[in-house]
Structures are given as C-alpha cells and as structure tokens.
PDB file of C-alpha atoms in Angstrom:
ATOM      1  CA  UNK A   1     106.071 311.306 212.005  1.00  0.00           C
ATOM      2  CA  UNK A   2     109.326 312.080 214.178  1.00  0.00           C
ATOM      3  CA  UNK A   3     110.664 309.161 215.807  1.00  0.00           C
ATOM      4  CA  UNK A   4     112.062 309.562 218.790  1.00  0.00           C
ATOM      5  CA  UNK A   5     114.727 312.497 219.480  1.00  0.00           C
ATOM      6  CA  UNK A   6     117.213 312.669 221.687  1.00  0.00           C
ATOM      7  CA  UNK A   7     120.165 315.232 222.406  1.00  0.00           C
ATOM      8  CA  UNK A   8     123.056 315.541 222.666  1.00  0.00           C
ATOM      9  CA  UNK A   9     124.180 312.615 220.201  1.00  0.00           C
ATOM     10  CA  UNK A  10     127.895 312.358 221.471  1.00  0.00           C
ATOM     11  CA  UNK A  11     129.319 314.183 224.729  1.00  0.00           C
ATOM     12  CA  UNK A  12     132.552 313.903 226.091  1.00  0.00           C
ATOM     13  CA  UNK A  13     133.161 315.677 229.731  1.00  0.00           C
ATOM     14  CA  UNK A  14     135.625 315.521 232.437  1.00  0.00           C
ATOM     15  CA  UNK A  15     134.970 313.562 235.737  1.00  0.00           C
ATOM     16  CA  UNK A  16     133.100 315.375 238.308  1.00  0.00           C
ATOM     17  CA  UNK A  17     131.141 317.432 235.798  1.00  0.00           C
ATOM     18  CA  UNK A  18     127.286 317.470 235.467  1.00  0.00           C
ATOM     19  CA  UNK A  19     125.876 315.715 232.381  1.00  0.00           C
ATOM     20  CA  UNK A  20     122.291 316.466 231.314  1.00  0.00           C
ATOM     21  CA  UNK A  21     120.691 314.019 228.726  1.00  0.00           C
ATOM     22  CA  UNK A  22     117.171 314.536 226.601  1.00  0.00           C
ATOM     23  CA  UNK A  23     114.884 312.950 225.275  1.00  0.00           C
ATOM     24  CA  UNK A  24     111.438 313.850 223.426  1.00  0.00           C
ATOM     25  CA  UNK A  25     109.411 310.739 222.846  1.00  0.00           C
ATOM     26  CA  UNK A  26     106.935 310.091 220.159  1.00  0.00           C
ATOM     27  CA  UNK A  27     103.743 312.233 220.487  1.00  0.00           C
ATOM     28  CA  UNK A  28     100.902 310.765 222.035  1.00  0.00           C
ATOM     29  CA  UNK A  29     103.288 307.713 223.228  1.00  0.00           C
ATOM     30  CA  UNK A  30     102.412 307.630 227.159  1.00  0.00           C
ATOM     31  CA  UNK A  31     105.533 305.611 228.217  1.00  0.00           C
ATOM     32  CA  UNK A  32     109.429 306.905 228.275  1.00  0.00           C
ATOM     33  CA  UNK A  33     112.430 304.567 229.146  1.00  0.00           C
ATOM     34  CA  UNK A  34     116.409 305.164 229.653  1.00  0.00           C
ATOM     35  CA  UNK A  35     118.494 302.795 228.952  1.00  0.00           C
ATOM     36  CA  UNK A  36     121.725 302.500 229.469  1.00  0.00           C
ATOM     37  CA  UNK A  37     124.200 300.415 226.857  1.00  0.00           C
ATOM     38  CA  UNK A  38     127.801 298.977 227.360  1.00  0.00           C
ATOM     39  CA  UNK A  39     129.765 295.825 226.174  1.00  0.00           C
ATOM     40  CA  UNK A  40     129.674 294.435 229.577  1.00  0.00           C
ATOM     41  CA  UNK A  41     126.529 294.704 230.882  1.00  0.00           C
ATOM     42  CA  UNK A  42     124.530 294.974 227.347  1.00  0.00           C
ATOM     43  CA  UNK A  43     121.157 296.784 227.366  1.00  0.00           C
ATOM     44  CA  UNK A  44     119.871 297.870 231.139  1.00  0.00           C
ATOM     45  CA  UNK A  45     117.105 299.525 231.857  1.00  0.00           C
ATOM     46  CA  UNK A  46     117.873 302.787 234.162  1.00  0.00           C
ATOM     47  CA  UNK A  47     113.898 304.581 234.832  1.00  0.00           C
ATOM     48  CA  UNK A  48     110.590 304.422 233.554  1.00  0.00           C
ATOM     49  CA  UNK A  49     107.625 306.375 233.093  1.00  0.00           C
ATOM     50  CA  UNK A  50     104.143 306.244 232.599  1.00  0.00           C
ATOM     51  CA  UNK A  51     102.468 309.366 232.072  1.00  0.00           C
ATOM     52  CA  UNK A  52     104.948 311.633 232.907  1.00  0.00           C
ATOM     53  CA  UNK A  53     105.040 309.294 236.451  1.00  0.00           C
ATOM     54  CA  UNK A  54     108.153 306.950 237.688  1.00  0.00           C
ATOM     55  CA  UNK A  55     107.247 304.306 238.056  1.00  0.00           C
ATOM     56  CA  UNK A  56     110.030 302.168 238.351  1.00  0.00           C
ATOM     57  CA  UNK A  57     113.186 303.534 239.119  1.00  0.00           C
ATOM     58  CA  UNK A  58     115.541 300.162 240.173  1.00  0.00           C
ATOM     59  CA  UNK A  59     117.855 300.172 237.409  1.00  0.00           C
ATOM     60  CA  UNK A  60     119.478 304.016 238.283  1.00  0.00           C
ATOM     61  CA  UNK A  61     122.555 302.978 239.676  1.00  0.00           C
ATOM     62  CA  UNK A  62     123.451 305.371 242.112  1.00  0.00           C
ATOM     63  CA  UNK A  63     122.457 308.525 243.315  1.00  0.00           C
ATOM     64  CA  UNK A  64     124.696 310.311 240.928  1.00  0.00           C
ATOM     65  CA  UNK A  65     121.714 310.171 238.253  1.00  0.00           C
ATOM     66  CA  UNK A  66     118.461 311.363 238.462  1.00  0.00           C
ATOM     67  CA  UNK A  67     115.549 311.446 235.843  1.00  0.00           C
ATOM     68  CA  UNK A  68     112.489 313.705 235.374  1.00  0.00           C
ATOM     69  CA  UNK A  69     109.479 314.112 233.221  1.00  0.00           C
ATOM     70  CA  UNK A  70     107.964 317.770 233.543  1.00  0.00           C
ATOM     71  CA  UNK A  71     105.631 317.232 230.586  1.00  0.00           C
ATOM     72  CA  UNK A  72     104.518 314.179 228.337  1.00  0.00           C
ATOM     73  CA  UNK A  73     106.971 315.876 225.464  1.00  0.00           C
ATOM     74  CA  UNK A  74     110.241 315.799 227.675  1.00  0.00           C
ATOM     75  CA  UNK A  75     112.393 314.069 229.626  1.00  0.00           C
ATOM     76  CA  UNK A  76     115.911 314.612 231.406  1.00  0.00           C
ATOM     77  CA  UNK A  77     118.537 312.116 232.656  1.00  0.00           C
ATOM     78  CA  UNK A  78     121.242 313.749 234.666  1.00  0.00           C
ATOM     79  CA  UNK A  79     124.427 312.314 235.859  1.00  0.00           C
ATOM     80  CA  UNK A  80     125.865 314.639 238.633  1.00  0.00           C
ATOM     81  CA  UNK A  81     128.629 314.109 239.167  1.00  0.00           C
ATOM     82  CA  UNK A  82     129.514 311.962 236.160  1.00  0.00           C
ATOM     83  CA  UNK A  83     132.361 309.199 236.497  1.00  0.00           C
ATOM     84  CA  UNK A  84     134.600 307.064 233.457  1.00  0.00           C
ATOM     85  CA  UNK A  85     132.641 304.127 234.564  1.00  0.00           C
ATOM     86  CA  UNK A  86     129.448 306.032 233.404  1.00  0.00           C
ATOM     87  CA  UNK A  87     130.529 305.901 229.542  1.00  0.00           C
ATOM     88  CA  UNK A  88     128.381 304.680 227.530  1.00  0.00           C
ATOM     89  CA  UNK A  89     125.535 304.931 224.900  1.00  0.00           C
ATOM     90  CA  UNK A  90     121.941 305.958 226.616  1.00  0.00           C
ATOM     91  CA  UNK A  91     118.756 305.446 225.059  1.00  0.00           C
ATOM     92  CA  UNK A  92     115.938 306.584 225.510  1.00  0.00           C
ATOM     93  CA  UNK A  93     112.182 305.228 224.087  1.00  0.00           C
ATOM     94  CA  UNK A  94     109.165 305.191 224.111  1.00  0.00           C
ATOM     95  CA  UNK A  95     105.392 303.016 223.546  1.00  0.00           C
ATOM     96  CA  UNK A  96     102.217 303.791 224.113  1.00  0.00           C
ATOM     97  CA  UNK A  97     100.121 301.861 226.812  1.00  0.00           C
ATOM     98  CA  UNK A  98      97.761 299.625 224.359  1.00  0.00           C
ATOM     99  CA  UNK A  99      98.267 297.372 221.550  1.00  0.00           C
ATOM    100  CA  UNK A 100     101.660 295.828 221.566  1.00  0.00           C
ATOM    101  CA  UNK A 101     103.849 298.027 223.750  1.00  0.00           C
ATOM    102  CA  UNK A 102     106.410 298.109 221.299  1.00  0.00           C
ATOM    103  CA  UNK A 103     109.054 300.661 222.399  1.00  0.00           C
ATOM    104  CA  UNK A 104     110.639 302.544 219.336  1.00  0.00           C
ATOM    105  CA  UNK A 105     113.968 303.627 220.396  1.00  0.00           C
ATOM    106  CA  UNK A 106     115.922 307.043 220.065  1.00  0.00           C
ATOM    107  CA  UNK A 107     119.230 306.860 218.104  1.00  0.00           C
ATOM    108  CA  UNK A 108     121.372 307.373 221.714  1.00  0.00           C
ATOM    109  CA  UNK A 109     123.996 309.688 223.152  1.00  0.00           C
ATOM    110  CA  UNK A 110     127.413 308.555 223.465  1.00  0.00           C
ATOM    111  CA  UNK A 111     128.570 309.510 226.854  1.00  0.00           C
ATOM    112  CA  UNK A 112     132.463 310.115 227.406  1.00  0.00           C
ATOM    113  CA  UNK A 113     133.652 310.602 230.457  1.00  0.00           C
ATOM    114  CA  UNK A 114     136.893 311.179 230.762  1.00  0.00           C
TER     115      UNK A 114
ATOM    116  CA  UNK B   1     111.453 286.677 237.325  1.00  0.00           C
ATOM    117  CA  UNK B   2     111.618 286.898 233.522  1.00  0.00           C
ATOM    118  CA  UNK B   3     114.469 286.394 231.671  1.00  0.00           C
ATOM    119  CA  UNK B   4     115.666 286.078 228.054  1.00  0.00           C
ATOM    120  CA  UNK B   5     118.720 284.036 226.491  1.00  0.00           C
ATOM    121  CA  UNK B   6     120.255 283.978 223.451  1.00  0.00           C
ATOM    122  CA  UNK B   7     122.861 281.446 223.205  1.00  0.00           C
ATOM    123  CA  UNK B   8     124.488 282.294 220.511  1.00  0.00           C
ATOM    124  CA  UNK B   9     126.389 285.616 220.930  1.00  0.00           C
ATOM    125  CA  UNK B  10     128.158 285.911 217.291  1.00  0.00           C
ATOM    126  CA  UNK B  11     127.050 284.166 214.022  1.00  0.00           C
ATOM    127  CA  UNK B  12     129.263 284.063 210.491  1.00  0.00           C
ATOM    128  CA  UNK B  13     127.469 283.388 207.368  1.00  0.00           C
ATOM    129  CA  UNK B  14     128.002 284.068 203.442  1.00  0.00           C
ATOM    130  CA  UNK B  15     126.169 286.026 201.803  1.00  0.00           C
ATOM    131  CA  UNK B  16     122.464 284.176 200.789  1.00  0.00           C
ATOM    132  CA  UNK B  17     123.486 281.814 203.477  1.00  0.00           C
ATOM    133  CA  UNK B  18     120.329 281.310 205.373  1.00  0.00           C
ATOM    134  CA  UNK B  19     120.729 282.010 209.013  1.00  0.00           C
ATOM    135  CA  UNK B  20     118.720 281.469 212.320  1.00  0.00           C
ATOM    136  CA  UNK B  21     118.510 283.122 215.299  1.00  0.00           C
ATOM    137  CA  UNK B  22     117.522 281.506 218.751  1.00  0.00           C
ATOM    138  CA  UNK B  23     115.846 282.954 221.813  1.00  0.00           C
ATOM    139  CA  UNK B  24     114.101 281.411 224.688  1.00  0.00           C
ATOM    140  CA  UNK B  25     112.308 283.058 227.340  1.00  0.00           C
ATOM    141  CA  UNK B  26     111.031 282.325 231.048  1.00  0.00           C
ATOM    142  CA  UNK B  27     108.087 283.936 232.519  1.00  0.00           C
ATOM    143  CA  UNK B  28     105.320 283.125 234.693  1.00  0.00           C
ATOM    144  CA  UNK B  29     102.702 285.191 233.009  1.00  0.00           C
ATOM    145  CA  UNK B  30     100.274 283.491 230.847  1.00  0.00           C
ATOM    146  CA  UNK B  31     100.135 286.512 228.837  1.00  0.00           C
ATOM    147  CA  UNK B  32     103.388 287.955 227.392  1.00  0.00           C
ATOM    148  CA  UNK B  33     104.984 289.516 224.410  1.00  0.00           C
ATOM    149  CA  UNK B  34     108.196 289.142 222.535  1.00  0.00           C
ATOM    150  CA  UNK B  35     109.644 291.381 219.888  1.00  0.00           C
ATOM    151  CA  UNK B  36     112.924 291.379 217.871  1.00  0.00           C
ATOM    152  CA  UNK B  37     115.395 294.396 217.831  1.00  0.00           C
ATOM    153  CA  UNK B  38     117.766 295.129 215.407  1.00  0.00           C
ATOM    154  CA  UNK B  39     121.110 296.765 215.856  1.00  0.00           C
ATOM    155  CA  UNK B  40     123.332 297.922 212.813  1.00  0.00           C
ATOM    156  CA  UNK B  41     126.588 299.177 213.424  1.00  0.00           C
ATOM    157  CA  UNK B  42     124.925 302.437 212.934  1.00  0.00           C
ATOM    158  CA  UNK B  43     124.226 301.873 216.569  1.00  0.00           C
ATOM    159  CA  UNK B  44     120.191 302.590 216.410  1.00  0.00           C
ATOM    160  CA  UNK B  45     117.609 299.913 217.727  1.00  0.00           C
ATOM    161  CA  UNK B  46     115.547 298.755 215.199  1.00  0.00           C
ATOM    162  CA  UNK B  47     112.044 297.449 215.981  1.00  0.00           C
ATOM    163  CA  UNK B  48     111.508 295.059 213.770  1.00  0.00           C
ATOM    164  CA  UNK B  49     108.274 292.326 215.038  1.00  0.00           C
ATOM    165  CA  UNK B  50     105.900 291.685 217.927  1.00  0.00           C
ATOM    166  CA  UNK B  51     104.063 288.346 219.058  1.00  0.00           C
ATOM    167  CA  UNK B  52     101.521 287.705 221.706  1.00  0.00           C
ATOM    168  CA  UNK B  53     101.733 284.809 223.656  1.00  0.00           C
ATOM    169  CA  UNK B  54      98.223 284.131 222.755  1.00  0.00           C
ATOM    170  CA  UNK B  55      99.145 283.467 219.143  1.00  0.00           C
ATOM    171  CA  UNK B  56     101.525 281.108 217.596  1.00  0.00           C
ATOM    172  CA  UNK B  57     101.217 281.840 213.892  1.00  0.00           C
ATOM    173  CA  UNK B  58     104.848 282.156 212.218  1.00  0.00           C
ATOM    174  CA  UNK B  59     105.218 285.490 210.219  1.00  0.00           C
ATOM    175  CA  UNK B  60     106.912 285.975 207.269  1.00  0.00           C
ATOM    176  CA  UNK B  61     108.161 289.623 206.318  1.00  0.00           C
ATOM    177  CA  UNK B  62     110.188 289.135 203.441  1.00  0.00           C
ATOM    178  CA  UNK B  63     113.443 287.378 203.999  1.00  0.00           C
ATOM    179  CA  UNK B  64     112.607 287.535 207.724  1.00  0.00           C
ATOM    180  CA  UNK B  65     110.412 284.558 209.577  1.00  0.00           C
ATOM    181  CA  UNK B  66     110.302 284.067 213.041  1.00  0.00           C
ATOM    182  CA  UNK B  67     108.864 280.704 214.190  1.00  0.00           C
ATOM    183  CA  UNK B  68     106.786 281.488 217.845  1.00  0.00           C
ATOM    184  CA  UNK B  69     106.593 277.948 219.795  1.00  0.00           C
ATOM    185  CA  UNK B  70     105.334 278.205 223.592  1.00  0.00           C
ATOM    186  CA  UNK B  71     105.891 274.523 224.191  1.00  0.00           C
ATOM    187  CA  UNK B  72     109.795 274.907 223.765  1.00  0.00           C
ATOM    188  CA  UNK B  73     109.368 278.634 225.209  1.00  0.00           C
ATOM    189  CA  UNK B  74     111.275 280.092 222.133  1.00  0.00           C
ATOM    190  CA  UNK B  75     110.686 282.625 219.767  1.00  0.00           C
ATOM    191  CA  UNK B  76     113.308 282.294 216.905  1.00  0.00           C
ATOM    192  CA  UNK B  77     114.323 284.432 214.127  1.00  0.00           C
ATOM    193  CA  UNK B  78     115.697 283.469 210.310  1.00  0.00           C
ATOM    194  CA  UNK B  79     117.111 285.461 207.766  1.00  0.00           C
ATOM    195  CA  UNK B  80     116.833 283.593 204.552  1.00  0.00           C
ATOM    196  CA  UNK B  81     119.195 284.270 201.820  1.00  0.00           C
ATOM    197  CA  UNK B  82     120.884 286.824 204.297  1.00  0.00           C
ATOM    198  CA  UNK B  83     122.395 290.321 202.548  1.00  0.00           C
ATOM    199  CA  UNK B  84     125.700 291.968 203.898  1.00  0.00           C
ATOM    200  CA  UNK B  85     123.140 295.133 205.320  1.00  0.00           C
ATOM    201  CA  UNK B  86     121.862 292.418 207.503  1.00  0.00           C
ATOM    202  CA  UNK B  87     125.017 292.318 209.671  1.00  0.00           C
ATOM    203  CA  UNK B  88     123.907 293.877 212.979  1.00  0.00           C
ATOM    204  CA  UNK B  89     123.466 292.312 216.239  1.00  0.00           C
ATOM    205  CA  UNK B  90     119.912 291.391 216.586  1.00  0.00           C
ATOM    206  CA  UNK B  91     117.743 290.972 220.101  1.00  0.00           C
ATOM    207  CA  UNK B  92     115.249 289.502 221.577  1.00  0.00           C
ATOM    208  CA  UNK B  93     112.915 290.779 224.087  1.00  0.00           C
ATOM    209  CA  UNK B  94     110.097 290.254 226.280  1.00  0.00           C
ATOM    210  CA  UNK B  95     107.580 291.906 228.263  1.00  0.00           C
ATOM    211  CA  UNK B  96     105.111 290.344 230.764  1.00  0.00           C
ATOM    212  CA  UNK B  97     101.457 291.141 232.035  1.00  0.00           C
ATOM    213  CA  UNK B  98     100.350 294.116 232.858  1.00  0.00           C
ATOM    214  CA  UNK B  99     100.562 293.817 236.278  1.00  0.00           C
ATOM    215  CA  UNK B 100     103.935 293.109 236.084  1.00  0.00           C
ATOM    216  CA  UNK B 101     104.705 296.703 234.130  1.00  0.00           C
ATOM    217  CA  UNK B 102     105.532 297.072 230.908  1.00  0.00           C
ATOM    218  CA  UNK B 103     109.186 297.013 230.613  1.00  0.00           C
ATOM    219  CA  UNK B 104     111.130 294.627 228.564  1.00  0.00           C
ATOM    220  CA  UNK B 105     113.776 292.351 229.693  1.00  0.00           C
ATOM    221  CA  UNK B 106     116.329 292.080 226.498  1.00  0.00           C
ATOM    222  CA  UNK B 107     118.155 289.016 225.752  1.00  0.00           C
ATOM    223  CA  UNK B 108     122.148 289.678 225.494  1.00  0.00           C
ATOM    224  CA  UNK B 109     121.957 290.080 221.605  1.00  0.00           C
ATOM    225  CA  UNK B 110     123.681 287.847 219.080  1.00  0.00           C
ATOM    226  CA  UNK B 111     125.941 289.150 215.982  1.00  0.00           C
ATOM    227  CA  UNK B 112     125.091 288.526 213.031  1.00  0.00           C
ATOM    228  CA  UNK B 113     128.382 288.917 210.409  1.00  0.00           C
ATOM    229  CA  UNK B 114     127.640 288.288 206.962  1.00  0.00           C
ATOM    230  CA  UNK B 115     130.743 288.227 204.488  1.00  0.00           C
ATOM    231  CA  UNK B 116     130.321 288.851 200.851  1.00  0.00           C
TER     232      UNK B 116
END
C-alpha cells in the first residue's frame, strides 16, 4: 500500500508569495495532521482533522496559513503570504480512529522562503 | 496538560555499543499511548512501536526493546549492539484519551550517533 504522499518535496519561493502544500493520506485512514518541523521549535503540530473536519486548529500560527480537507483523499496547507521565518520541513500524516492511532508520516516538503 | 521529555538530546556510541534511550511522560489520563519515532538523516519519520497504558509488557523487536514502566512514568528505548544505520534522532510520543483528541505531543527527540 502507498504510504503517505505529499507534494511538493522541496520549494523555495520569495517572500510575499503564496505557497500551497499537499498531502494525500493513507486510504481509509480517517485522521490528517500538519506538522510543522524546525531546529528551534522541533516537531509542532499546525491542524488536524477528523473526517475531513478541523478539529483542532491551535497550532496554525497566524493567519497567513490556512488548511482544508475537500475530500477524505486530500488535503491543502497554504501559506499566503509566506515569510523566511516560515522555512521549514512540513509534514503531514495520518491514523485511523481505532486501534492504536499510530500516525504514519509523509516524507515532508522543505519550505524555502527566501 | 501532557507533556513528553527526553533528557538526553544527543547520544555517541561505537558501533555494537548498546545504547538506551529515555522518555518520561505526564498525563492525567488513565488511558494513554506512547509510540517511538524514528528519524534518519533521510529526514522521514519512522513509526517504529506503540504501547497502551493498560499494558506493561516489554517488547523485543530484534535489537530494539523498550521497557514500559507507569510507576516511574517512562517508556524507554534500547538499541542493543547498535549498527551505524541506526544513527537518527529517535522520539518519543504520546497521545491521551479520547476525549482529549487524538493528537500526539512529541518529546524534543534525542540523537543517536553511532561511529564505526
């Protein structure tokens, strides 16, 4: 089975331009997280859903990024508009809602922002 | 609040050096899980095991044990007769009840070099 898939792997952009980051989670996983990963502040999470549902949306910094979840196969992060302080590797995952919860993890975007 | 620490933030071993990872946890929920991440330089996250509160069996998977002990609140992780592909920085993680939402609250990670 995939694992998780996310896209673009590495993007570099200028300041003030609009980033758009996907993810496709593991079919018939109910539950999608971003994450957001730098040497300072280590692994935070940003937004997460549960069927196709925020449900808890603390971690997004600022209003400069938004998430969504149109379908149970898709989901967007979007940094508009982006900032140097918003480089750094995203992740995105996802579990299902039984069992262990386990999130299996995509392999991340590297975010440049220059 | 839950939280997770990890003391150590960078180990050094030799190879087949044995070497152990600690985590300990907070929580007020009487049920909980932890799990272990792995992070190669590759930059992936690795799932590598899960434990319910509600059992306190070590596991062994190899050259990986983890030794589960809610009286001390930790949950730590050895490598025995460690490899140089097991340099990576490893977490720890945990995720509460239910009701509290299933999200996971990571521990900062510790390093794991090991030197041939």
């Amino acid at each position: 089975d995939a694992g998780v898939i996310q896209s673009p792997r590495h993007e570099v952009t200028e300041m003030g331009q609009e980033v758009t980051l996907r993810c496709k989670p593991i079919s018939g996983h109910n539950s999608l997280f971003w994450y957001r990963q730098t040497m300072m502040r280590g692994l935070e999470l940003l937004i997460y859903f549960n069927n196709n549902v925020p449900i808890d949306d603390s971690g997004m910094p600022e209003d400069r990024f938004s998430a969504k979840m149109p379908n149970a196969s898709f989901s967007t992060l979007k940094i508009q508009p982006s900032e140097p302080r918003d480089s750094a590797v995203y992740f995105c995952a996802s579990s299902t809602r039984t069992g262990g919860h386990e999130q299996y993890f995509g392999p991340g975007t590297r975010l440049t922002v220059t | 609040a839950q939280k997770v620490t990890q003391a150590q933030t960078e180990i050094s071993v030799v190879e087949k050096e044995d070497v152990t990872l600690d985590c300990v946890y907070e929580t007020r929920d009487t049920t909980y899980y932890l799990f272990w991440y792995k992070q190669p330089p590759s930059g992936e996250l690795v799932f590598l095991i899960r434990r319910n509160s509600f059992d306190e069996q070590n596991e062994i998977s190899g050259r990986y044990s983890w030794n589960f002990q809610k009286s001390t609140s930790s949950f730590n992780f050895t490598i025995t007769a460690s490899q140089v592909v097991d340099s990576a920085v490893y977490f720890c993680a945990l995720r509460g009840s239910e009701a509290a939402g299933n999200k996971l609250t990571f521990g900062g990670g510790t390093r794991v070099l090991v030197k041939p």
